[in-house]
C-alpha atoms as a printed R data frame, in Angstrom:
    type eleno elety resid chain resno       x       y       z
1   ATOM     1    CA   UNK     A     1  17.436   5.413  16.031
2   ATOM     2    CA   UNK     A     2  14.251   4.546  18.043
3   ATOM     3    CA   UNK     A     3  14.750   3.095  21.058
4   ATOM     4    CA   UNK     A     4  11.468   1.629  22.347
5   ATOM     5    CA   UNK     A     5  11.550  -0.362  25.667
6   ATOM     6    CA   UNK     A     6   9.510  -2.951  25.268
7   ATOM     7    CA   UNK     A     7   7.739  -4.605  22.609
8   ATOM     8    CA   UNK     A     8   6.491  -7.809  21.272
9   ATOM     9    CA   UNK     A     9   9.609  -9.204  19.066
10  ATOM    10    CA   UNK     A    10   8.913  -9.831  15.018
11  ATOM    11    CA   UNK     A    11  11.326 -11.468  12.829
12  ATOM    12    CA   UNK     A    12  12.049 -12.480   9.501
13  ATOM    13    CA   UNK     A    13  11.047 -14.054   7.419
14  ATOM    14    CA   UNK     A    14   8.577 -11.308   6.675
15  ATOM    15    CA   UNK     A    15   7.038 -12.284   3.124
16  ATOM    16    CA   UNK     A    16   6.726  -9.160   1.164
17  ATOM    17    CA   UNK     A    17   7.829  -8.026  -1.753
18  ATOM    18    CA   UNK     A    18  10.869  -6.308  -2.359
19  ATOM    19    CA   UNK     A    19  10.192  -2.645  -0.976
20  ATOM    20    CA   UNK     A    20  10.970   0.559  -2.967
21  ATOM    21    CA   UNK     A    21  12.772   2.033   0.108
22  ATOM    22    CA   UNK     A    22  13.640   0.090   3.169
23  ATOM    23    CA   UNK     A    23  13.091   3.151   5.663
24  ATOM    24    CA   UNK     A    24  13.160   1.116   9.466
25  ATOM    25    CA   UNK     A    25  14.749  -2.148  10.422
26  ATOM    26    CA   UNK     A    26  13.820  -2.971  13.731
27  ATOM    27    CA   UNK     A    27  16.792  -4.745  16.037
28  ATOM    28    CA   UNK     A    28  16.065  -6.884  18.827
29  ATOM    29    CA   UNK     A    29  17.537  -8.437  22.115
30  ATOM    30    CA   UNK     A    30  18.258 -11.882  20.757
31  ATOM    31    CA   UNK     A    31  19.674 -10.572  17.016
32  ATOM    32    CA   UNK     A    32  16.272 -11.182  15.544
33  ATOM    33    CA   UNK     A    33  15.844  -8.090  12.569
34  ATOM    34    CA   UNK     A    34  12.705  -7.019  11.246
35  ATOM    35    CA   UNK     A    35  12.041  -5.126   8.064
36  ATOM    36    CA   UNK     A    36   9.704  -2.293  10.527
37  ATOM    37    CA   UNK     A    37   9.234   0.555   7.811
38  ATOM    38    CA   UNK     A    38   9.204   0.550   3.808
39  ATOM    39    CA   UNK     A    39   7.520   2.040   1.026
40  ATOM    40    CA   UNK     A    40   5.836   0.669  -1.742
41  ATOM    41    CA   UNK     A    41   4.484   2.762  -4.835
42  ATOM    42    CA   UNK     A    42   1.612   0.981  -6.912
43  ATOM    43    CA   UNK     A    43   0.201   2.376  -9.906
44  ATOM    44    CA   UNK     A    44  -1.179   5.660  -8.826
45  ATOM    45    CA   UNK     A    45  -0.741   4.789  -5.135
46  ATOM    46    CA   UNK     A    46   1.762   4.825  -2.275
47  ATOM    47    CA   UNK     A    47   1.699   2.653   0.652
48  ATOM    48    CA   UNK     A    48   3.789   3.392   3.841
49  ATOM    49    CA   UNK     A    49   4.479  -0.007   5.673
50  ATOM    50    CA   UNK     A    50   5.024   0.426   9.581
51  ATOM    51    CA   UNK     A    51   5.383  -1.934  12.502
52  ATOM    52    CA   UNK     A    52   6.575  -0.004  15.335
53  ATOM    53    CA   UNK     A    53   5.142  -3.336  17.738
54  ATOM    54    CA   UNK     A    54   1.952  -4.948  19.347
55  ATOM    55    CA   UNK     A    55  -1.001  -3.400  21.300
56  ATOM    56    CA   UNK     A    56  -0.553  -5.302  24.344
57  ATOM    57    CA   UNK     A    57   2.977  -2.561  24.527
58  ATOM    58    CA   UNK     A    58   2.258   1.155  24.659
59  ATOM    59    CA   UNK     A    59   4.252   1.893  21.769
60  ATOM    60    CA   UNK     A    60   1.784   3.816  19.707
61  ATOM    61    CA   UNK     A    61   1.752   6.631  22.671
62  ATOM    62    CA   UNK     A    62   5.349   6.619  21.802
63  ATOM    63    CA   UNK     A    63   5.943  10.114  20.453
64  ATOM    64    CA   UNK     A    64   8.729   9.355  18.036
65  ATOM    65    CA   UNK     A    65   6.172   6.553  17.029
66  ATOM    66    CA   UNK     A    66   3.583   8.937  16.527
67  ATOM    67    CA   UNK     A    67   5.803  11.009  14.603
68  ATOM    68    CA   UNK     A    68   6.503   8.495  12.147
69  ATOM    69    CA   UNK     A    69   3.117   7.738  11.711
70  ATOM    70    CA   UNK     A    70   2.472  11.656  10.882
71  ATOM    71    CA   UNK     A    71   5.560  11.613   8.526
72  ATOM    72    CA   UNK     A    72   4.224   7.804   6.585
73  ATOM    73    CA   UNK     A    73   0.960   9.995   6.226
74  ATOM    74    CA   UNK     A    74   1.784  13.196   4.850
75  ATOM    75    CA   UNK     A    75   4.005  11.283   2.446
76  ATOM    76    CA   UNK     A    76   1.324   8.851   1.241
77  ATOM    77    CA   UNK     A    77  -0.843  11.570   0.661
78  ATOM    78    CA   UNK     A    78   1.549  14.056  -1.162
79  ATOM    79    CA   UNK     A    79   2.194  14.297  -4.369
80  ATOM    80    CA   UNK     A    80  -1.471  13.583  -5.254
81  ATOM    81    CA   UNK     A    81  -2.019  11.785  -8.968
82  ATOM    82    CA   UNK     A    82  -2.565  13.488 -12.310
83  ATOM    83    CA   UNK     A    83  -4.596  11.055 -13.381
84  ATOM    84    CA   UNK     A    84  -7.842  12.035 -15.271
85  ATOM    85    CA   UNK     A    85 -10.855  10.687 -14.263
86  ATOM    86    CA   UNK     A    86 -12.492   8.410 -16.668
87  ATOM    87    CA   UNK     A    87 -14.554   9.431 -19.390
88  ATOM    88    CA   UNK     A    88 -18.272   8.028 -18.944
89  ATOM    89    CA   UNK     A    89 -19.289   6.571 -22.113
90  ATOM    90    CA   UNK     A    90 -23.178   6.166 -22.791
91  ATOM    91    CA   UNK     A    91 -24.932   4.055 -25.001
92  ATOM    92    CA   UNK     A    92 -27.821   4.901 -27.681
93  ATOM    93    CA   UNK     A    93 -30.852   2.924 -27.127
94  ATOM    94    CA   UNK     A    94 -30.718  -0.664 -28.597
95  ATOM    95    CA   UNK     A    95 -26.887  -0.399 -28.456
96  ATOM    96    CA   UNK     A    96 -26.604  -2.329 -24.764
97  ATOM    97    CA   UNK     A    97 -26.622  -5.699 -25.791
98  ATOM    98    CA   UNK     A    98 -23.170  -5.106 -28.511
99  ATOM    99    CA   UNK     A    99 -21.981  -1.546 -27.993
100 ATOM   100    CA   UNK     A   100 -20.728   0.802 -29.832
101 ATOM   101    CA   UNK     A   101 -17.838  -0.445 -32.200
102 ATOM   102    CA   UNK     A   102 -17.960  -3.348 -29.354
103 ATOM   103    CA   UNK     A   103 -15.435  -6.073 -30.320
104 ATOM   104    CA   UNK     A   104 -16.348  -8.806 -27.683
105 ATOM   105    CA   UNK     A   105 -17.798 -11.960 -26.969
106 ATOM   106    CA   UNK     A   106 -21.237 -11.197 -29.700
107 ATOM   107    CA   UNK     A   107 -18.061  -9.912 -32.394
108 ATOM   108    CA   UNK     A   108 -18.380 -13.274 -34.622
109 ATOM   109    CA   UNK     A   109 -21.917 -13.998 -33.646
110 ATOM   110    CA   UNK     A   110 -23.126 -14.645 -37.306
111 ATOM   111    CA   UNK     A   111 -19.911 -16.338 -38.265
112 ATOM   112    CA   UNK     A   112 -20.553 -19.111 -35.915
113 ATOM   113    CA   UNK     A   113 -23.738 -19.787 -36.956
């Protein structure tokens, strides 16, 4: 555990959705609990949720804070995607207004005249 001194108290309810790991819960004083550190992963993206407290408390000098923050880093950043970037598709002259083999909006144009 992480025992920080003082800090500004946050409690649930904590409107998020459901995280992929619950990493921190954060324990206070009065029995309050607070969902402090979770992970989220979003298409090609990961997000590393982290309330260690409040800046008026100098918990982000803390060094097990900072550590944390290091660790929430290097993991959002690992595992970089494999996703190719997309393929840029150009257009002949005259071909801007429907595309080629466009099936849109200008698809039944003559039909609904």
């Amino acid at each position: 555990p992480i025992e920080i001194p003082a800090q500004e108290m946050y409690g649930e309810q904590f409107d998020i959705p459901a995280p992929d790991e619950l990493i921190f819960i954060s324990s206070f004083t009065g029995g309050e609990v607070f969902r402090s550190g979770c992970t989220f992963r979003r298409g090609n993206g990961k997000i590393f949720y982290f309330s260690p407290g409040d800046q008026d408390y100098p918990v982000y000098h803390h060094p097990d804070v900072l550590h944390v923050i290091a660790n929430g880093a290097e993991w959002a950043a690992a595992d970089p995607s494999r996703r190719e970037l997309p393929a840029l598709l150009r257009s002949e002259a005259g071909d801007l207004d429907t595309g080629r083999g466009h099936r849109g909006a200008t698809h039944d144009k003559e039909g609904a005249e």
